[in-house]
XYZ file of N, CA and C in Angstrom:
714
model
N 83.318 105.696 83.908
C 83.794 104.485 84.576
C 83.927 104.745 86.072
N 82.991 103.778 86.754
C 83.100 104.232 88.382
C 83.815 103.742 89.461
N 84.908 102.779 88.082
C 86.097 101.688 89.338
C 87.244 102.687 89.936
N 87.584 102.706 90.834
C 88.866 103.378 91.294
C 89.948 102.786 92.097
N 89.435 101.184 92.195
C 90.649 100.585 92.419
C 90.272 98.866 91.713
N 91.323 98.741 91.108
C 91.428 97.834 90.317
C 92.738 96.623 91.244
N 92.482 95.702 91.808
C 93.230 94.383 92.160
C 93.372 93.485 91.298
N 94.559 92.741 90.680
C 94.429 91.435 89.857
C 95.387 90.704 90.428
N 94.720 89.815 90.885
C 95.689 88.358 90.679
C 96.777 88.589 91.844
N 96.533 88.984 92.732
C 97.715 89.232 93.693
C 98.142 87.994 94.762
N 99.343 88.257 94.682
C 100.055 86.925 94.839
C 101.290 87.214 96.333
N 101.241 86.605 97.698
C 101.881 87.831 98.760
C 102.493 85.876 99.236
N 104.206 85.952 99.373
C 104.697 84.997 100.252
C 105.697 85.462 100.993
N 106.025 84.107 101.819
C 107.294 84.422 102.336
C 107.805 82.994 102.104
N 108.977 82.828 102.554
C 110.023 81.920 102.070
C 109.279 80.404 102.274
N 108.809 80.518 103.154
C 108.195 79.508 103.835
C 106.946 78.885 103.042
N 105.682 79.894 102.676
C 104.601 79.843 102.420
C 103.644 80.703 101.801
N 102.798 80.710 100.808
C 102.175 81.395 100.430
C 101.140 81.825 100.767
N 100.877 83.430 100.998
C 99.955 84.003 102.103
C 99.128 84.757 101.494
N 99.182 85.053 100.400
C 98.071 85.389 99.731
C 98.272 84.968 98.278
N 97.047 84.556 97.664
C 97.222 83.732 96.017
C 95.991 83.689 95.266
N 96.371 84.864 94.465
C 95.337 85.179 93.387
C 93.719 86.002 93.133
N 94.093 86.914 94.460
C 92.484 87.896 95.323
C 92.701 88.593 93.614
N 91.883 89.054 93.535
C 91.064 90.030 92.184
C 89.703 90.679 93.200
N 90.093 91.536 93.072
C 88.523 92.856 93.158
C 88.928 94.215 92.444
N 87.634 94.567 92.846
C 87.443 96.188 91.919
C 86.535 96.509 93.124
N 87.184 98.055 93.481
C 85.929 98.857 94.237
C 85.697 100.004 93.597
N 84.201 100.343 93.588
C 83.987 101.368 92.679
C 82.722 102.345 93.550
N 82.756 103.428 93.126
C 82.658 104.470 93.765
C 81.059 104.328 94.108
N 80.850 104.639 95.274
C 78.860 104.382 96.080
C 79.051 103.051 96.869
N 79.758 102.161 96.375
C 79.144 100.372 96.993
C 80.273 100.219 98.150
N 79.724 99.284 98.346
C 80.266 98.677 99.530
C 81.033 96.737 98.702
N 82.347 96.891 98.654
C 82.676 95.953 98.625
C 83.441 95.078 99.401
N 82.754 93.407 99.858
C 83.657 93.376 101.025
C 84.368 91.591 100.432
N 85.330 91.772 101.814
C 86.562 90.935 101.518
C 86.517 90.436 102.981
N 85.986 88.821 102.767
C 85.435 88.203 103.622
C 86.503 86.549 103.928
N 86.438 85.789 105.002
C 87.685 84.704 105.089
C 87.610 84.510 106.384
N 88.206 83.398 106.858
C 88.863 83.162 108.101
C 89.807 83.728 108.810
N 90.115 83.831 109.779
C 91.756 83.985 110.255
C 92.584 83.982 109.544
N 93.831 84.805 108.967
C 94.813 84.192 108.881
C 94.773 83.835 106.977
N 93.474 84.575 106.435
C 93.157 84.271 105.516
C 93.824 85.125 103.923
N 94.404 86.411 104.813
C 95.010 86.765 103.654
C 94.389 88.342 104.089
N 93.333 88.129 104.493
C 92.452 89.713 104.029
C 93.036 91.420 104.310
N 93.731 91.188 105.635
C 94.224 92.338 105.759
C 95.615 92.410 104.948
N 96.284 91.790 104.451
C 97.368 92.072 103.497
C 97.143 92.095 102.690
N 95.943 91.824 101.798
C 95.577 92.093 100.705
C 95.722 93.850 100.809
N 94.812 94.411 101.618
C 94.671 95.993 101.964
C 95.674 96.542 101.932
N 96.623 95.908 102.782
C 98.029 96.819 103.043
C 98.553 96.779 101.891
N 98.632 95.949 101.266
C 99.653 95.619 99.899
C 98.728 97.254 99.071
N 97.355 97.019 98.699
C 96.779 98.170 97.903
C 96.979 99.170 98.676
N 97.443 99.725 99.264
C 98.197 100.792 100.110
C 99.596 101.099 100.026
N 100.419 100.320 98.965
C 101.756 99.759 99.161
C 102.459 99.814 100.308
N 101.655 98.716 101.261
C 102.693 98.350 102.501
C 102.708 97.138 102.401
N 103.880 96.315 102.160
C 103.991 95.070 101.752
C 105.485 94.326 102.626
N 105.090 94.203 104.083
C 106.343 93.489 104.930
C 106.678 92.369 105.082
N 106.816 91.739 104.004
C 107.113 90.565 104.199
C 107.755 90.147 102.940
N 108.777 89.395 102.623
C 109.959 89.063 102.110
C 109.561 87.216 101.679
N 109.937 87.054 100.079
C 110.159 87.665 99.228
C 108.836 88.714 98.808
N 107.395 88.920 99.751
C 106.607 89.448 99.242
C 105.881 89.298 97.841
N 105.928 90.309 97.274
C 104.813 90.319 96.299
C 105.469 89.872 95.015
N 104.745 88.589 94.444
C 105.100 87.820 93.684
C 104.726 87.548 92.058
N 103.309 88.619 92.303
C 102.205 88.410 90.784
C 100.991 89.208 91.556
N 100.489 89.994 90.393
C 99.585 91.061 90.791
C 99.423 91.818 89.991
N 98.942 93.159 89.729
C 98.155 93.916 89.342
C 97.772 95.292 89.695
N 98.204 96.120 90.739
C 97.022 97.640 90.905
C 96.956 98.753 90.054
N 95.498 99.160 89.841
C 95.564 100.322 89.629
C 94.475 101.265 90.011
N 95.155 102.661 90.223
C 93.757 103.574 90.579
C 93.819 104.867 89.317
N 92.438 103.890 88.570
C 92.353 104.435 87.108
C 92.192 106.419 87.249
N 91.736 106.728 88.263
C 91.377 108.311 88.226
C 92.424 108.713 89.290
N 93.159 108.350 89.450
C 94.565 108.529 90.304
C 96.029 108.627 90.403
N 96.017 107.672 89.367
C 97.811 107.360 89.069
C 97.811 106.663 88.200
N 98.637 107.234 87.336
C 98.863 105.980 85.409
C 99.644 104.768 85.522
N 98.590 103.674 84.725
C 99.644 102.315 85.037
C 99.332 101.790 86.270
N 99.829 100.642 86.395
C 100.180 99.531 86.851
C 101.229 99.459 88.333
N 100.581 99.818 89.152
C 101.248 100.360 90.800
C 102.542 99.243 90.772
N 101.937 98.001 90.625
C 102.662 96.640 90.925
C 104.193 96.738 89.506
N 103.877 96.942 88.347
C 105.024 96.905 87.567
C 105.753 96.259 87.883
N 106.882 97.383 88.592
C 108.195 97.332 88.834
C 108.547 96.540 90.092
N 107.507 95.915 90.653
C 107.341 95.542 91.691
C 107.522 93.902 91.961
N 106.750 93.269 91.184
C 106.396 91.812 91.459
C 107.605 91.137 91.203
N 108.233 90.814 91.862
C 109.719 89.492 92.222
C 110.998 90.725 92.420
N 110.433 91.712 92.711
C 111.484 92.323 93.299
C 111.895 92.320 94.790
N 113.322 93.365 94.963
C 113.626 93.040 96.249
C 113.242 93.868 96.830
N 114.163 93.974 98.358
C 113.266 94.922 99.770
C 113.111 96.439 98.718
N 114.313 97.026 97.791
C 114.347 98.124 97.529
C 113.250 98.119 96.521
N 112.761 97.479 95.698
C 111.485 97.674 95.359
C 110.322 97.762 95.894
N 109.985 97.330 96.934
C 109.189 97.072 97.892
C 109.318 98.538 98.361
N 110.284 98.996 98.689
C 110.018 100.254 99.392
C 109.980 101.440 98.591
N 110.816 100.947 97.316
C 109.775 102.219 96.297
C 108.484 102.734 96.342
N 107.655 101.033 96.202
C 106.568 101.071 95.814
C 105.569 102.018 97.505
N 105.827 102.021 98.493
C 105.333 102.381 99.748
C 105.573 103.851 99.451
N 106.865 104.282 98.443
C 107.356 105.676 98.439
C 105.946 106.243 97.411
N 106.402 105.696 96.630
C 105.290 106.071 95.223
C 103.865 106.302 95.972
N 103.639 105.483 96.769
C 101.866 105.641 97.260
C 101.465 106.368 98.309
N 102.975 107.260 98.812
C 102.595 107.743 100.347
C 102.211 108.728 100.116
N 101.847 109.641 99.096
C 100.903 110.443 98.395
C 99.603 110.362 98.765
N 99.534 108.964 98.333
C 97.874 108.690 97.902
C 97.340 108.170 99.030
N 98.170 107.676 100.547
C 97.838 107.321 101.509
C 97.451 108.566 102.068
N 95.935 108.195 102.663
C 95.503 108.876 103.923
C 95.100 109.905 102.914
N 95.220 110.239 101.563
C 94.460 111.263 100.786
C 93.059 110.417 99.851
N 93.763 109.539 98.718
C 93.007 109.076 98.055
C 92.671 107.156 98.656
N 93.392 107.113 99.510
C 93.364 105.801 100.514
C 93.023 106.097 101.626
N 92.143 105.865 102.526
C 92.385 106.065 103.730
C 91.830 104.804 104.658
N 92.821 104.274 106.064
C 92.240 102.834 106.171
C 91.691 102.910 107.959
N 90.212 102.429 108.116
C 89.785 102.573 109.262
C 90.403 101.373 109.825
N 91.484 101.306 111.097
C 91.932 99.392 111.429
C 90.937 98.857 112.383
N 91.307 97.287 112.665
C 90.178 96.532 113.404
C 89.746 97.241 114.694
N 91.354 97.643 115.596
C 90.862 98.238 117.056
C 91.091 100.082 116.264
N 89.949 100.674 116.885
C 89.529 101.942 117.101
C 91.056 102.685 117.456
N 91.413 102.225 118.616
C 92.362 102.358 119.773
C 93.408 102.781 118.861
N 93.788 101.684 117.890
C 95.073 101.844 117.178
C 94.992 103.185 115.992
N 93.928 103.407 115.502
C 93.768 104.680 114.659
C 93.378 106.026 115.397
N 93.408 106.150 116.532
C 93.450 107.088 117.170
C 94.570 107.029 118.010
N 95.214 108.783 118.548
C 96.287 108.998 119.275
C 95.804 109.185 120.308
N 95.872 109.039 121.380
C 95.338 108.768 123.062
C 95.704 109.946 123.682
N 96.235 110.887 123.160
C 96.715 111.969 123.488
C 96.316 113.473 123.593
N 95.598 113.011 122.196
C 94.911 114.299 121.223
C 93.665 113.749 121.257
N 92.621 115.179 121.926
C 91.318 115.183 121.235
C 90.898 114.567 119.911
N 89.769 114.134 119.985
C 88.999 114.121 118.463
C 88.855 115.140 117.581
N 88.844 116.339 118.038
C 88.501 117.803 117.072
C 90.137 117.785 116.888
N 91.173 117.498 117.439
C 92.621 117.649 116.720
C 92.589 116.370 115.746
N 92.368 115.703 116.143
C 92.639 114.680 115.126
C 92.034 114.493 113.634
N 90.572 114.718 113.894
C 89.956 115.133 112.620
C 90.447 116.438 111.800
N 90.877 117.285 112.805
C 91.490 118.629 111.758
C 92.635 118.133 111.220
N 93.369 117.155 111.975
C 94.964 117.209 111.007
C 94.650 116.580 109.635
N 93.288 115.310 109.836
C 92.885 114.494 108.321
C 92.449 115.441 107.425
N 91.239 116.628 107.944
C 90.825 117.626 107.177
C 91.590 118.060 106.296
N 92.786 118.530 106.734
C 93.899 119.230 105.741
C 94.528 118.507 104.665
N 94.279 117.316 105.272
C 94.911 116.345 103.784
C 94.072 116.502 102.730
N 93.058 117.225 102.953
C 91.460 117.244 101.679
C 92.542 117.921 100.574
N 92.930 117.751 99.306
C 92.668 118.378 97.777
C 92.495 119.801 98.004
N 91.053 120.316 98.418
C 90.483 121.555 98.322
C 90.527 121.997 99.810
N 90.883 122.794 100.379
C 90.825 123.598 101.634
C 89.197 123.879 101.984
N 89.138 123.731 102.877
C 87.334 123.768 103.653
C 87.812 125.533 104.477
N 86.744 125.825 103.715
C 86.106 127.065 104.211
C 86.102 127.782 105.863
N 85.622 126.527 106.295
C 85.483 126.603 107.685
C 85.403 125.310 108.379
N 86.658 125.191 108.988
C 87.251 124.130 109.506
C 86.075 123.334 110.642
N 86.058 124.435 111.364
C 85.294 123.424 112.572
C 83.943 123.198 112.211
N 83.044 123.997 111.486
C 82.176 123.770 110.765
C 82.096 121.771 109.886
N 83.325 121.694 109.383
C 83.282 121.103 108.840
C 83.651 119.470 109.784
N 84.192 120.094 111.125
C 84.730 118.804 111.316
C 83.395 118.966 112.595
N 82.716 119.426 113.018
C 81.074 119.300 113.186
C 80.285 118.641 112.314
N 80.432 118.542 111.101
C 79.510 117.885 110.219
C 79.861 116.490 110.310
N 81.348 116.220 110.113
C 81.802 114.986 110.127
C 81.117 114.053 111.541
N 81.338 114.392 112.608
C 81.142 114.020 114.013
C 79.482 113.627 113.623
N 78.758 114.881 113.123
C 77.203 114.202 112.759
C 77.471 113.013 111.919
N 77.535 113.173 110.836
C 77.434 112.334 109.599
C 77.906 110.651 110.503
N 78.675 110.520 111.395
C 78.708 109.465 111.973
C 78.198 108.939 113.560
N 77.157 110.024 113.138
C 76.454 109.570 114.847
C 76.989 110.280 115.962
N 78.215 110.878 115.983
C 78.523 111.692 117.317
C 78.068 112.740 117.809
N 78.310 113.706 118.970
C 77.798 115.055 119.119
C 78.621 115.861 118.665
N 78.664 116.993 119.145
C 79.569 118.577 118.287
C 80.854 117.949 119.673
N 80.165 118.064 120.824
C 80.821 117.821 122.134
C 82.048 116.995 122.056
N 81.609 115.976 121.475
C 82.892 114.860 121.147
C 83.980 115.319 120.653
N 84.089 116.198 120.017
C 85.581 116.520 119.687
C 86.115 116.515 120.677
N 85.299 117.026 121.826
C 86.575 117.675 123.352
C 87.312 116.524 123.726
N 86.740 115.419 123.449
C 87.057 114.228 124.239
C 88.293 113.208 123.847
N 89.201 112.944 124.306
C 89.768 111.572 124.096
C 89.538 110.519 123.711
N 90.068 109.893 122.844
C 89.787 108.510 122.882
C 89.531 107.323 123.805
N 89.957 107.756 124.532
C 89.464 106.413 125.768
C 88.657 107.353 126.822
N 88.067 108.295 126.495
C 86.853 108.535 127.171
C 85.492 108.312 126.097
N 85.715 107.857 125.135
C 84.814 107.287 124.431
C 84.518 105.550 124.812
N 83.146 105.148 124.384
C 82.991 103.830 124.375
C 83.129 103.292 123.142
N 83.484 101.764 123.524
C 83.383 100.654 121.903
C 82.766 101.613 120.410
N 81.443 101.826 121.023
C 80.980 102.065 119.398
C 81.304 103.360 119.533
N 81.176 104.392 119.958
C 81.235 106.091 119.812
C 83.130 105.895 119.360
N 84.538 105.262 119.692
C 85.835 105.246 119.103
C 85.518 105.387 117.686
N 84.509 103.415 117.527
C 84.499 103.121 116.291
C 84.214 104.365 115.056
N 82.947 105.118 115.938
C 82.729 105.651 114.746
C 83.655 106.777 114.637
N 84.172 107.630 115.972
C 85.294 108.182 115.735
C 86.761 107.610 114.839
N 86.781 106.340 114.891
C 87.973 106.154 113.313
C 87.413 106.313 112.199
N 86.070 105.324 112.428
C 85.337 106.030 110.666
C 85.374 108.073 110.409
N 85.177 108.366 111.464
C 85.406 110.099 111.010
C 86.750 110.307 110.196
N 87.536 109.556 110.987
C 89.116 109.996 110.473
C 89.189 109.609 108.906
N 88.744 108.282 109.170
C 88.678 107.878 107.537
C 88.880 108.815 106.808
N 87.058 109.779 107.135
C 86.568 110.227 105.848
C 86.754 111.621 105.828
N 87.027 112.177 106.922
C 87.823 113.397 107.275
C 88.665 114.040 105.752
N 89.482 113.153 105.413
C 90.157 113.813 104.219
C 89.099 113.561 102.992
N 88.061 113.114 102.782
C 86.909 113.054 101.606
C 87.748 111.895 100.422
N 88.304 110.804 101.072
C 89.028 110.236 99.754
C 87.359 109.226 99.130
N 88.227 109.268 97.692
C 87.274 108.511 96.959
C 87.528 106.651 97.634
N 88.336 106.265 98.311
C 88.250 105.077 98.868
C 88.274 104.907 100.765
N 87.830 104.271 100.890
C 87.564 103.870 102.287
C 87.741 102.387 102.690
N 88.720 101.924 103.373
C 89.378 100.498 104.161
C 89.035 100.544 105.144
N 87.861 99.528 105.381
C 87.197 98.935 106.615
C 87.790 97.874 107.289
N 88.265 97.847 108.370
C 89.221 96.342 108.261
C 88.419 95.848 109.638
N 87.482 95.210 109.569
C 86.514 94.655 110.757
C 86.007 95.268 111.475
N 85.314 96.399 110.882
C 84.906 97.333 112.080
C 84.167 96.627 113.145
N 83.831 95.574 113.170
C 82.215 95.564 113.814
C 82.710 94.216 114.962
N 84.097 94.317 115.145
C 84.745 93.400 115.655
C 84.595 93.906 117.406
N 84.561 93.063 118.466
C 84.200 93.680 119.858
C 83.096 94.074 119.810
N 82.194 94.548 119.438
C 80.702 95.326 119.684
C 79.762 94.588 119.481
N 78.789 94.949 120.635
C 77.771 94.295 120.970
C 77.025 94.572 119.882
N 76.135 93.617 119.556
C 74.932 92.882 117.798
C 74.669 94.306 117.828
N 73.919 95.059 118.723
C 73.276 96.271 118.222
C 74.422 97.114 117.609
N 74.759 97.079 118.450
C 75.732 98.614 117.935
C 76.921 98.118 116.773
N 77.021 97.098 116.679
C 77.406 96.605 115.327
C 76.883 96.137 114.221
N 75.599 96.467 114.081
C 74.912 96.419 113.221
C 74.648 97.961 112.730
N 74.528 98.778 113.830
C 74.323 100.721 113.720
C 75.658 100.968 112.761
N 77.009 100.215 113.384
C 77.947 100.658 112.479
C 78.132 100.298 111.024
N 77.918 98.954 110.936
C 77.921 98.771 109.507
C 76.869 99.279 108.750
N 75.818 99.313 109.059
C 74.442 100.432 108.496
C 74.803 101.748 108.268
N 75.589 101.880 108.750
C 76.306 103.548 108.730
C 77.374 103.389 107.501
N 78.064 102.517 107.876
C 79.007 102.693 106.673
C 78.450 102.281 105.030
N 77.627 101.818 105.074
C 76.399 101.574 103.586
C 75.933 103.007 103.839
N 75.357 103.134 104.429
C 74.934 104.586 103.896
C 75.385 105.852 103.745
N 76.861 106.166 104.479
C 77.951 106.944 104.006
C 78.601 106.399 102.669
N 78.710 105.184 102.339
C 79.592 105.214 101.107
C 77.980 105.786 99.834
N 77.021 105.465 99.825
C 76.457 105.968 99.152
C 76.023 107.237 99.120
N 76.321 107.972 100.538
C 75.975 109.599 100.112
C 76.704 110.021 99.624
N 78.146 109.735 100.323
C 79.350 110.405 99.514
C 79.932 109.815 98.497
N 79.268 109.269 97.573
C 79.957 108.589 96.587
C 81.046 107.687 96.919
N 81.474 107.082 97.745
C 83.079 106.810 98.463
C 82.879 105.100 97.793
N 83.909 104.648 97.388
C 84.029 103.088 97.291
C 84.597 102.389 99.077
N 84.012 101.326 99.655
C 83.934 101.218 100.285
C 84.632 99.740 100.473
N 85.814 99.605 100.991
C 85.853 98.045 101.536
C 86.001 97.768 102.579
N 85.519 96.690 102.819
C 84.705 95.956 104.158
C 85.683 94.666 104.317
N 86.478 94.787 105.186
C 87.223 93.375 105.841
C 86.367 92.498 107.067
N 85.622 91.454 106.477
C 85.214 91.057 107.337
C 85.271 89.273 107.459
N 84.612 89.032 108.815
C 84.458 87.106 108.746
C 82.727 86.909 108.625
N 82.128 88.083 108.976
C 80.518 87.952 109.441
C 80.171 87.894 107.696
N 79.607 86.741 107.455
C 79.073 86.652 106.711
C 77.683 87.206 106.624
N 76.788 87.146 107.441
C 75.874 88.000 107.950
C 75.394 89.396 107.368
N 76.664 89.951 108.429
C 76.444 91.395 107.404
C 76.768 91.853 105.944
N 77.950 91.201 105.654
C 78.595 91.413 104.348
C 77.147 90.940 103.581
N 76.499 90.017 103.548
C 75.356 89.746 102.721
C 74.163 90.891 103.003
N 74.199 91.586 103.641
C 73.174 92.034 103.977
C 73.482 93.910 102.766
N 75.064 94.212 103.203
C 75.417 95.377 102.884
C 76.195 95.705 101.492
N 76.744 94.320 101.145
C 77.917 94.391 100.080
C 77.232 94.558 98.802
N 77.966 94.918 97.324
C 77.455 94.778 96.539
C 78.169 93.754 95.898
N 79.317 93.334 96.206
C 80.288 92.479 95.673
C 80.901 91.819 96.999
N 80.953 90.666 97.146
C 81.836 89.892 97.900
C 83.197 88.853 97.372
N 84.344 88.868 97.798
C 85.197 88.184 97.846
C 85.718 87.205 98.644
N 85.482 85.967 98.142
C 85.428 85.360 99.757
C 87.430 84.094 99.553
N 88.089 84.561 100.435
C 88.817 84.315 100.596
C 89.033 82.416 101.032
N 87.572 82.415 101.806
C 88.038 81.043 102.793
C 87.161 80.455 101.546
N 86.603 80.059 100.280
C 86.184 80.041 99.675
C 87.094 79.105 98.503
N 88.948 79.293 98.734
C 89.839 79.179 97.674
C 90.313 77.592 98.475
């Protein structure tokens, strides 16, 4: 069985209004599945919630997760019409699996990188979150920098001595830096000029299929999602 994350029926409000109602997906390991909508449509809280980050009150209302080769049961359980202290169980329970068996690339580059620290620090601190210890570190975080288009050189560099697309693909490194079986795309291809946002999403189809990785894609471009997805969810659709 090649699903490793299972969504049902998820249900996200606040007192006021209901902000997300009734998303269902499955991402499963090689494809690219994306989660497509308007503004305002739900899509990035769908993500956070399968991450258990869920800020908003009364929150999560009806739902479903599970990551069948990961954790037994039903993430949501104990969760759905509970209060803040359930809510923050559930963030406790998954901060494990964050950034190991989750890991989420966000819309700006900027925000998943520290402005402080090189790229070769930053990719080594994800490295270590790997399961299995790598042999040879810089070796390995050289491969990464290829595998997404960069040079060896780039590690030296900062984040804001990088451009639009060379960040981008520097967050996708971080992503995958720790080798999780899932990968959260949350608009990569947002700011960048047609070419080089087309190089990136072409990249990320063909990394989730070398590395086996399940892949989701937050996007509005209908465009590409048709071009790359194997499954679409379309939010503005409901």
């Amino acid at each position: 069985m090649n699903d490793v994350l299972i969504l049902e029926d998820l249900a996200i409000r606040t007192p006021e209004r209901m902000l997300v109602d009734g998303v269902s997906l499955r991402l499963v390991r090689g494809e690219v599945t994306a989660l497509i909508g308007p503004s305002g449509a739900g899509k990035s809280l769908c993500a956070k919630a399968a991450m258990g980050v869920i800020d908003v009150r009364p929150g999560l209302v009806r739902g479903s997760l599970r990551l069948p080769q990961h954790a037994p049961g039903d993430l949501f359980a104990d969760v759905v019409g509970g209060d803040a202290r359930a809510h923050r169980r559930l963030f406790k329970t998954m901060q494990p699996l964050r950034g190991r068996v989750l890991t989420y690339a966000p819309q700006s580059a900027a925000s998943a990188l520290n402005p402080g620290r090189t790229l070769g620090w930053q990719l080594a601190m994800a490295v270590r979150r790997r399961e299995v210890r790598v042999p040879d570190e810089t070796a390995t975080i050289r491969d990464l920098l290829e595998e997404v288009g960069l040079d060896a050189a780039d590690a030296r560099a900062l984040p804001q001595e990088l451009s639009g697309g060379m960040a981008q693909r520097a967050a996708l490194a971080v992503a995958l830096a720790p080798a999780p079986p899932i990968v959260i795309a949350d608009e990569p291809e947002t700011g960048l000029d047609p070419v080089t946002r087309r190089n990136i999403v072409e990249l990320m189809q063909g990394l989730a299929a070398d590395r086996d990785t399940a892949l989701w894609l937050i996007s509005h471009n209908h465009e590409i999602v048709e071009r790359i997805a194997a499954t679409v969810v379309d939010l503005g659709a409901r």
